[in-house]
């Protein structure tokens, strides 16, 4: 396989995607962040501090193990990278620890973040607490209602949660509000973005911080399985867990498979399958694919998984799609739910609904994968405890049988 | 292309005052009112009129303009209908400029959007989430359609940015504060220094926006800036009495205009229904 050209370029472009589409007020801040990040990227002391925290605070490396009963059921080897075993229960903390270390280096005392379901908000509040910094988290009012427990968690961790009532009162509106805060308090504030989205350098920086997943996994699977996987499968909302595991394998002969949320089905219009639709647009600082109408107004996304419920996607995913280096598929709510149950029963692991989308695609594609003699690595990005209540409620309402 | 805008600033300067630039959101309170509102602003003495195209995710706007955009979109307003409504009223109006976020422009295609806006009689575009360095393609496409892209300057802008916009046309939109649009008690002290900094490098009039909400503020700012942009205060007044949107807009902009006039040359505002010139 040909080696991919390093992306992004100096201006933050992944092919045509990416860039820095922010108000002029923020341009110097974005440039300052870019410089600061480029400095720490070459700074051995920064990496030592980051690695030590990932090991002793986050609990890395996370295990990678063959899922024996899943493998038996589908008829080929399936391995799980256990990001659910990180402190706070998901991969999000890898990135927040990295960004907050950078914020300290830059002398920024005030931390802000957006959150959808609350996972990134909790991870930001956690990393901020670790360093005695104050975090303020923007969260759509709809999500505040649906995720009351995560709101309480953030408050326990000393963060202030600002409910956002504008627009659709969900993640995209929380992101708008966080950007408004950043524009207003740009001189003192560090904005911790939770995915591989936003203006340059965020997509690159978040990818780099999350790449620890793929670096570990590459080492581990060679040890455990004696070679590389044929397929790596991961869920894609904004795309940070998938980019984190894909990136270190980009020059390997490995199929990279991103799984989006088809919600109630792509034809229903109630979905979050941004790359499946593949319409270019500009939102929240970068050019990528977007859910939008003919006038370029942003459409609300839908998924049973709040973490995938976003109308955009990281620009590097758009690039991987456009170049054909990664393939993207979409999984419906009901398929993800079914996989949620399967993994719990077969492996004793309750996955996050996000990760259940990746598991669902592997189960759904088992004939084709078996015929290929596949060895599949799934990124299990988070644990499902946060989703248990919502799933129970959903199944009560829709009378979906548990099996 | 931007000649009418530059002429409007010169005319105001010749009268010893700053240019007055009111802003309204297209489709608010509803699209049928747009032509009447533009006429009212024109009769009240607006020198340039800024028309906002509502966007689903207006991240540079404060609560007042967010609500107006949300309401316009809730009513299903479409950009082609806005352009048609503007076209009806443009020929008898002062120079018109559109304020739009980048995605609707990108979606339509940069050249196609500029062409349609020009056809509807609009002279220039202000795009708050398109920084100058990302706007090269759009400026090329816009210039082929005789459409001007207005540069923005913020208190945080670098000398490199001022240098980059020195050949821009029309006017410079000075953002008075680090923040979003909305009404404020005081105009930031830094704004005056920023305007001076811009004028030192860029040979264009500088109009100041973001937060100017009273005639007194407008008069003060008009003492050292070439233009004053009034947005949130006007839209809020309209929101408080949407049934009389045109009369409210006329009254408010007349009051601004009167206060901004040089003391020796104060003239009463024109009446609704009368002609401006």
PDB file of N, CA, C and O in Angstrom, chain A residues 13 19-25 27-28 166 172 176 179-180 183-184 187 279-282 287 290 292-298, chain B residues 54-59 61 66 73 78-79 102-104 106-107 128-131 133-134 152 154-157 161 178-180:
ATOM      1  N   UNK A  13      -5.116  21.870   5.945  1.00  0.00           N
ATOM      2  CA  UNK A  13      -5.933  21.219   4.912  1.00  0.00           C
ATOM      3  C   UNK A  13      -5.611  19.731   4.803  1.00  0.00           C
ATOM      4  O   UNK A  13      -4.442  19.341   4.721  1.00  0.00           O
ATOM      5  N   UNK A  19      -9.180  23.459   7.242  1.00  0.00           N
ATOM      6  CA  UNK A  19      -9.101  24.918   7.213  1.00  0.00           C
ATOM      7  C   UNK A  19      -9.431  25.542   8.562  1.00  0.00           C
ATOM      8  O   UNK A  19      -9.510  24.855   9.586  1.00  0.00           O
ATOM      9  N   UNK A  20      -9.612  26.873   8.533  1.00  0.00           N
ATOM     10  CA  UNK A  20      -9.875  27.635   9.764  1.00  0.00           C
ATOM     11  C   UNK A  20     -10.982  28.634   9.503  1.00  0.00           C
ATOM     12  O   UNK A  20     -10.706  29.793   9.193  1.00  0.00           O
ATOM     13  N   UNK A  21     -12.215  28.190   9.571  1.00  0.00           N
ATOM     14  CA  UNK A  21     -13.348  29.077   9.297  1.00  0.00           C
ATOM     15  C   UNK A  21     -13.915  29.604  10.609  1.00  0.00           C
ATOM     16  O   UNK A  21     -14.921  29.110  11.102  1.00  0.00           O
ATOM     17  N   UNK A  22     -13.209  30.577  11.187  1.00  0.00           N
ATOM     18  CA  UNK A  22     -13.673  31.176  12.444  1.00  0.00           C
ATOM     19  C   UNK A  22     -13.697  32.685  12.288  1.00  0.00           C
ATOM     20  O   UNK A  22     -13.044  33.238  11.407  1.00  0.00           O
ATOM     21  N   UNK A  23     -14.461  33.379  13.160  1.00  0.00           N
ATOM     22  CA  UNK A  23     -14.469  34.838  13.093  1.00  0.00           C
ATOM     23  C   UNK A  23     -13.059  35.407  13.261  1.00  0.00           C
ATOM     24  O   UNK A  23     -12.221  34.826  13.953  1.00  0.00           O
ATOM     25  N   UNK A  24     -12.841  36.574  12.630  1.00  0.00           N
ATOM     26  CA  UNK A  24     -11.536  37.235  12.671  1.00  0.00           C
ATOM     27  C   UNK A  24     -11.022  37.381  14.115  1.00  0.00           C
ATOM     28  O   UNK A  24      -9.821  37.228  14.368  1.00  0.00           O
ATOM     29  N   UNK A  25     -11.928  37.616  15.057  1.00  0.00           N
ATOM     30  CA  UNK A  25     -11.526  37.778  16.461  1.00  0.00           C
ATOM     31  C   UNK A  25     -10.725  36.565  16.946  1.00  0.00           C
ATOM     32  O   UNK A  25      -9.820  36.700  17.772  1.00  0.00           O
ATOM     33  N   UNK A  27      -8.964  34.390  15.004  1.00  0.00           N
ATOM     34  CA  UNK A  27      -7.838  33.961  14.160  1.00  0.00           C
ATOM     35  C   UNK A  27      -6.491  34.009  14.887  1.00  0.00           C
ATOM     36  O   UNK A  27      -5.715  33.053  14.806  1.00  0.00           O
ATOM     37  N   UNK A  28      -6.201  35.107  15.625  1.00  0.00           N
ATOM     38  CA  UNK A  28      -4.911  35.108  16.337  1.00  0.00           C
ATOM     39  C   UNK A  28      -4.838  33.997  17.397  1.00  0.00           C
ATOM     40  O   UNK A  28      -3.777  33.410  17.594  1.00  0.00           O
ATOM     41  N   UNK A 166     -30.616  27.625  22.721  1.00  0.00           N
ATOM     42  CA  UNK A 166     -30.795  28.117  21.349  1.00  0.00           C
ATOM     43  C   UNK A 166     -30.873  26.970  20.348  1.00  0.00           C
ATOM     44  O   UNK A 166     -30.453  25.843  20.643  1.00  0.00           O
ATOM     45  N   UNK A 172     -24.757  20.511  18.573  1.00  0.00           N
ATOM     46  CA  UNK A 172     -24.282  21.545  17.644  1.00  0.00           C
ATOM     47  C   UNK A 172     -24.497  22.938  18.237  1.00  0.00           C
ATOM     48  O   UNK A 172     -23.669  23.819  18.053  1.00  0.00           O
ATOM     49  N   UNK A 176     -21.858  25.876  19.224  1.00  0.00           N
ATOM     50  CA  UNK A 176     -21.995  27.299  18.871  1.00  0.00           C
ATOM     51  C   UNK A 176     -21.756  28.171  20.098  1.00  0.00           C
ATOM     52  O   UNK A 176     -21.064  29.183  20.035  1.00  0.00           O
ATOM     53  N   UNK A 179     -18.192  28.343  21.212  1.00  0.00           N
ATOM     54  CA  UNK A 179     -17.425  29.231  20.325  1.00  0.00           C
ATOM     55  C   UNK A 179     -17.725  30.691  20.667  1.00  0.00           C
ATOM     56  O   UNK A 179     -16.831  31.539  20.698  1.00  0.00           O
ATOM     57  N   UNK A 180     -18.999  31.004  20.982  1.00  0.00           N
ATOM     58  CA  UNK A 180     -19.348  32.385  21.376  1.00  0.00           C
ATOM     59  C   UNK A 180     -18.605  32.789  22.639  1.00  0.00           C
ATOM     60  O   UNK A 180     -18.137  33.920  22.772  1.00  0.00           O
ATOM     61  N   UNK A 183     -14.941  33.413  21.680  1.00  0.00           N
ATOM     62  CA  UNK A 183     -14.779  34.718  21.018  1.00  0.00           C
ATOM     63  C   UNK A 183     -14.749  35.831  22.063  1.00  0.00           C
ATOM     64  O   UNK A 183     -13.996  36.796  21.955  1.00  0.00           O
ATOM     65  N   UNK A 184     -15.581  35.691  23.087  1.00  0.00           N
ATOM     66  CA  UNK A 184     -15.725  36.747  24.092  1.00  0.00           C
ATOM     67  C   UNK A 184     -14.546  36.772  25.065  1.00  0.00           C
ATOM     68  O   UNK A 184     -14.101  37.834  25.486  1.00  0.00           O
ATOM     69  N   UNK A 187      -8.806  35.891  25.291  1.00  0.00           N
ATOM     70  CA  UNK A 187      -7.457  36.123  25.809  1.00  0.00           C
ATOM     71  C   UNK A 187      -7.111  35.220  26.991  1.00  0.00           C
ATOM     72  O   UNK A 187      -5.949  34.936  27.231  1.00  0.00           O
ATOM     73  N   UNK A 279     -22.192  15.395   1.658  1.00  0.00           N
ATOM     74  CA  UNK A 279     -22.376  16.733   1.085  1.00  0.00           C
ATOM     75  C   UNK A 279     -21.424  17.714   1.758  1.00  0.00           C
ATOM     76  O   UNK A 279     -21.524  17.967   2.958  1.00  0.00           O
ATOM     77  N   UNK A 280     -20.480  18.293   0.993  1.00  0.00           N
ATOM     78  CA  UNK A 280     -19.499  19.193   1.598  1.00  0.00           C
ATOM     79  C   UNK A 280     -20.143  20.464   2.151  1.00  0.00           C
ATOM     80  O   UNK A 280     -21.111  20.977   1.571  1.00  0.00           O
ATOM     81  N   UNK A 281     -19.590  20.935   3.237  1.00  0.00           N
ATOM     82  CA  UNK A 281     -20.079  22.176   3.834  1.00  0.00           C
ATOM     83  C   UNK A 281     -19.137  22.646   4.918  1.00  0.00           C
ATOM     84  O   UNK A 281     -18.175  21.950   5.255  1.00  0.00           O
ATOM     85  N   UNK A 282     -19.430  23.837   5.461  1.00  0.00           N
ATOM     86  CA  UNK A 282     -18.538  24.458   6.441  1.00  0.00           C
ATOM     87  C   UNK A 282     -19.309  24.743   7.719  1.00  0.00           C
ATOM     88  O   UNK A 282     -20.309  25.461   7.708  1.00  0.00           O
ATOM     89  N   UNK A 287     -14.115  22.819   6.829  1.00  0.00           N
ATOM     90  CA  UNK A 287     -14.819  22.317   5.654  1.00  0.00           C
ATOM     91  C   UNK A 287     -14.780  20.790   5.719  1.00  0.00           C
ATOM     92  O   UNK A 287     -13.709  20.193   5.807  1.00  0.00           O
ATOM     93  N   UNK A 290     -21.475  17.584   5.786  1.00  0.00           N
ATOM     94  CA  UNK A 290     -22.483  18.084   6.721  1.00  0.00           C
ATOM     95  C   UNK A 290     -23.865  17.579   6.346  1.00  0.00           C
ATOM     96  O   UNK A 290     -24.153  17.345   5.174  1.00  0.00           O
ATOM     97  N   UNK A 292     -27.284  18.963   5.698  1.00  0.00           N
ATOM     98  CA  UNK A 292     -27.757  20.317   5.407  1.00  0.00           C
ATOM     99  C   UNK A 292     -28.843  20.280   4.354  1.00  0.00           C
ATOM    100  O   UNK A 292     -28.987  19.297   3.633  1.00  0.00           O
ATOM    101  N   UNK A 293     -29.614  21.388   4.279  1.00  0.00           N
ATOM    102  CA  UNK A 293     -30.647  21.459   3.242  1.00  0.00           C
ATOM    103  C   UNK A 293     -30.096  22.217   2.024  1.00  0.00           C
ATOM    104  O   UNK A 293     -28.910  22.572   1.982  1.00  0.00           O
ATOM    105  N   UNK A 294     -30.947  22.472   1.035  1.00  0.00           N
ATOM    106  CA  UNK A 294     -30.488  23.098  -0.207  1.00  0.00           C
ATOM    107  C   UNK A 294     -29.944  24.510  -0.009  1.00  0.00           C
ATOM    108  O   UNK A 294     -29.170  25.005  -0.823  1.00  0.00           O
ATOM    109  N   UNK A 295     -30.386  25.180   1.059  1.00  0.00           N
ATOM    110  CA  UNK A 295     -29.908  26.528   1.341  1.00  0.00           C
ATOM    111  C   UNK A 295     -28.635  26.525   2.186  1.00  0.00           C
ATOM    112  O   UNK A 295     -28.131  27.593   2.549  1.00  0.00           O
ATOM    113  N   UNK A 296     -28.157  25.324   2.570  1.00  0.00           N
ATOM    114  CA  UNK A 296     -26.983  25.273   3.434  1.00  0.00           C
ATOM    115  C   UNK A 296     -27.314  25.463   4.909  1.00  0.00           C
ATOM    116  O   UNK A 296     -26.424  25.720   5.714  1.00  0.00           O
ATOM    117  N   UNK A 297     -28.596  25.357   5.264  1.00  0.00           N
ATOM    118  CA  UNK A 297     -28.959  25.379   6.689  1.00  0.00           C
ATOM    119  C   UNK A 297     -28.654  23.993   7.255  1.00  0.00           C
ATOM    120  O   UNK A 297     -28.909  22.981   6.599  1.00  0.00           O
ATOM    121  N   UNK A 298     -28.134  23.956   8.488  1.00  0.00           N
ATOM    122  CA  UNK A 298     -27.735  22.690   9.080  1.00  0.00           C
ATOM    123  C   UNK A 298     -28.976  21.937   9.573  1.00  0.00           C
ATOM    124  O   UNK A 298     -29.849  22.516  10.208  1.00  0.00           O
TER     125      UNK A 298
ATOM    126  N   UNK B  54     -30.808  34.795   7.380  1.00  0.00           N
ATOM    127  CA  UNK B  54     -30.842  33.952   8.584  1.00  0.00           C
ATOM    128  C   UNK B  54     -30.135  32.620   8.360  1.00  0.00           C
ATOM    129  O   UNK B  54     -30.228  32.035   7.282  1.00  0.00           O
ATOM    130  N   UNK B  55     -29.397  32.169   9.405  1.00  0.00           N
ATOM    131  CA  UNK B  55     -28.646  30.917   9.335  1.00  0.00           C
ATOM    132  C   UNK B  55     -28.959  30.097  10.587  1.00  0.00           C
ATOM    133  O   UNK B  55     -29.173  30.652  11.655  1.00  0.00           O
ATOM    134  N   UNK B  56     -28.958  28.781  10.404  1.00  0.00           N
ATOM    135  CA  UNK B  56     -29.326  27.888  11.513  1.00  0.00           C
ATOM    136  C   UNK B  56     -28.345  27.932  12.681  1.00  0.00           C
ATOM    137  O   UNK B  56     -28.726  27.667  13.809  1.00  0.00           O
ATOM    138  N   UNK B  57     -27.093  28.279  12.422  1.00  0.00           N
ATOM    139  CA  UNK B  57     -26.071  28.222  13.462  1.00  0.00           C
ATOM    140  C   UNK B  57     -25.228  29.498  13.489  1.00  0.00           C
ATOM    141  O   UNK B  57     -24.031  29.474  13.188  1.00  0.00           O
ATOM    142  N   UNK B  58     -25.859  30.617  13.880  1.00  0.00           N
ATOM    143  CA  UNK B  58     -25.188  31.925  13.794  1.00  0.00           C
ATOM    144  C   UNK B  58     -24.214  32.152  14.952  1.00  0.00           C
ATOM    145  O   UNK B  58     -24.525  32.861  15.908  1.00  0.00           O
ATOM    146  N   UNK B  59     -23.011  31.593  14.853  1.00  0.00           N
ATOM    147  CA  UNK B  59     -22.146  31.583  16.026  1.00  0.00           C
ATOM    148  C   UNK B  59     -21.458  32.907  16.323  1.00  0.00           C
ATOM    149  O   UNK B  59     -20.807  33.032  17.352  1.00  0.00           O
ATOM    150  N   UNK B  61     -23.382  35.624  16.541  1.00  0.00           N
ATOM    151  CA  UNK B  61     -24.474  36.479  16.997  1.00  0.00           C
ATOM    152  C   UNK B  61     -24.888  36.214  18.442  1.00  0.00           C
ATOM    153  O   UNK B  61     -24.883  35.078  18.908  1.00  0.00           O
ATOM    154  N   UNK B  66     -29.882  35.869  17.153  1.00  0.00           N
ATOM    155  CA  UNK B  66     -30.145  34.423  17.079  1.00  0.00           C
ATOM    156  C   UNK B  66     -31.648  34.163  17.006  1.00  0.00           C
ATOM    157  O   UNK B  66     -32.123  33.371  16.207  1.00  0.00           O
ATOM    158  N   UNK B  73     -36.372  31.294  10.096  1.00  0.00           N
ATOM    159  CA  UNK B  73     -36.222  29.940   9.547  1.00  0.00           C
ATOM    160  C   UNK B  73     -37.412  29.070   9.919  1.00  0.00           C
ATOM    161  O   UNK B  73     -37.836  28.211   9.147  1.00  0.00           O
ATOM    162  N   UNK B  78     -36.713  31.120   2.519  1.00  0.00           N
ATOM    163  CA  UNK B  78     -35.690  30.560   1.628  1.00  0.00           C
ATOM    164  C   UNK B  78     -34.851  31.690   1.041  1.00  0.00           C
ATOM    165  O   UNK B  78     -35.345  32.797   0.827  1.00  0.00           O
ATOM    166  N   UNK B  79     -33.585  31.385   0.751  1.00  0.00           N
ATOM    167  CA  UNK B  79     -32.674  32.435   0.299  1.00  0.00           C
ATOM    168  C   UNK B  79     -33.128  33.020  -1.041  1.00  0.00           C
ATOM    169  O   UNK B  79     -33.068  34.226  -1.257  1.00  0.00           O
ATOM    170  N   UNK B 102     -20.877  31.587   6.029  1.00  0.00           N
ATOM    171  CA  UNK B 102     -20.226  31.048   4.837  1.00  0.00           C
ATOM    172  C   UNK B 102     -20.959  29.838   4.243  1.00  0.00           C
ATOM    173  O   UNK B 102     -20.973  29.656   3.026  1.00  0.00           O
ATOM    174  N   UNK B 103     -21.578  29.000   5.078  1.00  0.00           N
ATOM    175  CA  UNK B 103     -22.090  27.755   4.486  1.00  0.00           C
ATOM    176  C   UNK B 103     -23.163  27.947   3.407  1.00  0.00           C
ATOM    177  O   UNK B 103     -23.122  27.260   2.390  1.00  0.00           O
ATOM    178  N   UNK B 104     -24.122  28.856   3.591  1.00  0.00           N
ATOM    179  CA  UNK B 104     -25.078  29.059   2.484  1.00  0.00           C
ATOM    180  C   UNK B 104     -24.391  29.519   1.184  1.00  0.00           C
ATOM    181  O   UNK B 104     -24.828  29.151   0.095  1.00  0.00           O
ATOM    182  N   UNK B 106     -21.187  28.789   0.324  1.00  0.00           N
ATOM    183  CA  UNK B 106     -20.447  27.627  -0.153  1.00  0.00           C
ATOM    184  C   UNK B 106     -21.379  26.617  -0.808  1.00  0.00           C
ATOM    185  O   UNK B 106     -21.072  26.032  -1.849  1.00  0.00           O
ATOM    186  N   UNK B 107     -22.548  26.433  -0.197  1.00  0.00           N
ATOM    187  CA  UNK B 107     -23.524  25.461  -0.685  1.00  0.00           C
ATOM    188  C   UNK B 107     -24.028  25.833  -2.083  1.00  0.00           C
ATOM    189  O   UNK B 107     -24.153  24.999  -2.966  1.00  0.00           O
ATOM    190  N   UNK B 128     -19.139  36.728   8.506  1.00  0.00           N
ATOM    191  CA  UNK B 128     -18.401  36.789   9.769  1.00  0.00           C
ATOM    192  C   UNK B 128     -17.564  35.547  10.076  1.00  0.00           C
ATOM    193  O   UNK B 128     -16.625  35.634  10.847  1.00  0.00           O
ATOM    194  N   UNK B 129     -17.896  34.388   9.484  1.00  0.00           N
ATOM    195  CA  UNK B 129     -17.088  33.203   9.786  1.00  0.00           C
ATOM    196  C   UNK B 129     -16.179  32.804   8.615  1.00  0.00           C
ATOM    197  O   UNK B 129     -15.742  31.662   8.529  1.00  0.00           O
ATOM    198  N   UNK B 130     -15.910  33.771   7.759  1.00  0.00           N
ATOM    199  CA  UNK B 130     -14.920  33.533   6.699  1.00  0.00           C
ATOM    200  C   UNK B 130     -13.742  34.479   6.915  1.00  0.00           C
ATOM    201  O   UNK B 130     -13.789  35.641   6.508  1.00  0.00           O
ATOM    202  N   UNK B 131     -12.667  34.005   7.556  1.00  0.00           N
ATOM    203  CA  UNK B 131     -11.517  34.901   7.744  1.00  0.00           C
ATOM    204  C   UNK B 131     -10.854  35.197   6.401  1.00  0.00           C
ATOM    205  O   UNK B 131     -11.001  34.431   5.443  1.00  0.00           O
ATOM    206  N   UNK B 133      -7.918  35.089   5.202  1.00  0.00           N
ATOM    207  CA  UNK B 133      -6.970  34.134   4.611  1.00  0.00           C
ATOM    208  C   UNK B 133      -7.664  32.934   3.982  1.00  0.00           C
ATOM    209  O   UNK B 133      -7.086  32.256   3.134  1.00  0.00           O
ATOM    210  N   UNK B 134      -8.890  32.634   4.390  1.00  0.00           N
ATOM    211  CA  UNK B 134      -9.605  31.504   3.790  1.00  0.00           C
ATOM    212  C   UNK B 134     -10.492  31.960   2.634  1.00  0.00           C
ATOM    213  O   UNK B 134     -11.194  31.160   2.029  1.00  0.00           O
ATOM    214  N   UNK B 152     -13.317  42.222   7.752  1.00  0.00           N
ATOM    215  CA  UNK B 152     -13.597  42.497   9.163  1.00  0.00           C
ATOM    216  C   UNK B 152     -12.284  42.646   9.936  1.00  0.00           C
ATOM    217  O   UNK B 152     -11.287  42.013   9.599  1.00  0.00           O
ATOM    218  N   UNK B 154     -10.928  42.931  14.105  1.00  0.00           N
ATOM    219  CA  UNK B 154     -11.307  42.779  15.509  1.00  0.00           C
ATOM    220  C   UNK B 154     -10.229  43.380  16.391  1.00  0.00           C
ATOM    221  O   UNK B 154      -9.121  43.653  15.915  1.00  0.00           O
ATOM    222  N   UNK B 155     -10.537  43.589  17.676  1.00  0.00           N
ATOM    223  CA  UNK B 155      -9.506  44.141  18.575  1.00  0.00           C
ATOM    224  C   UNK B 155      -8.265  43.254  18.635  1.00  0.00           C
ATOM    225  O   UNK B 155      -7.178  43.735  18.948  1.00  0.00           O
ATOM    226  N   UNK B 156      -8.415  41.964  18.324  1.00  0.00           N
ATOM    227  CA  UNK B 156      -7.282  41.041  18.390  1.00  0.00           C
ATOM    228  C   UNK B 156      -6.513  40.936  17.067  1.00  0.00           C
ATOM    229  O   UNK B 156      -5.526  40.211  16.997  1.00  0.00           O
ATOM    230  N   UNK B 157      -6.975  41.646  16.038  1.00  0.00           N
ATOM    231  CA  UNK B 157      -6.355  41.490  14.714  1.00  0.00           C
ATOM    232  C   UNK B 157      -4.868  41.833  14.710  1.00  0.00           C
ATOM    233  O   UNK B 157      -4.438  42.789  15.355  1.00  0.00           O
ATOM    234  N   UNK B 161      -2.813  40.999   9.354  1.00  0.00           N
ATOM    235  CA  UNK B 161      -4.175  41.013   8.817  1.00  0.00           C
ATOM    236  C   UNK B 161      -4.491  42.376   8.206  1.00  0.00           C
ATOM    237  O   UNK B 161      -5.044  42.470   7.109  1.00  0.00           O
ATOM    238  N   UNK B 178     -14.209  41.981  21.687  1.00  0.00           N
ATOM    239  CA  UNK B 178     -14.093  40.545  21.522  1.00  0.00           C
ATOM    240  C   UNK B 178     -15.427  40.000  22.038  1.00  0.00           C
ATOM    241  O   UNK B 178     -15.749  40.141  23.203  1.00  0.00           O
ATOM    242  N   UNK B 179     -16.210  39.434  21.145  1.00  0.00           N
ATOM    243  CA  UNK B 179     -17.516  38.956  21.572  1.00  0.00           C
ATOM    244  C   UNK B 179     -18.450  38.785  20.405  1.00  0.00           C
ATOM    245  O   UNK B 179     -18.043  38.853  19.250  1.00  0.00           O
ATOM    246  N   UNK B 180     -19.729  38.558  20.738  1.00  0.00           N
ATOM    247  CA  UNK B 180     -20.744  38.361  19.709  1.00  0.00           C
ATOM    248  C   UNK B 180     -21.574  39.623  19.584  1.00  0.00           C
ATOM    249  O   UNK B 180     -21.422  40.562  20.369  1.00  0.00           O
TER     250      UNK B 180
END
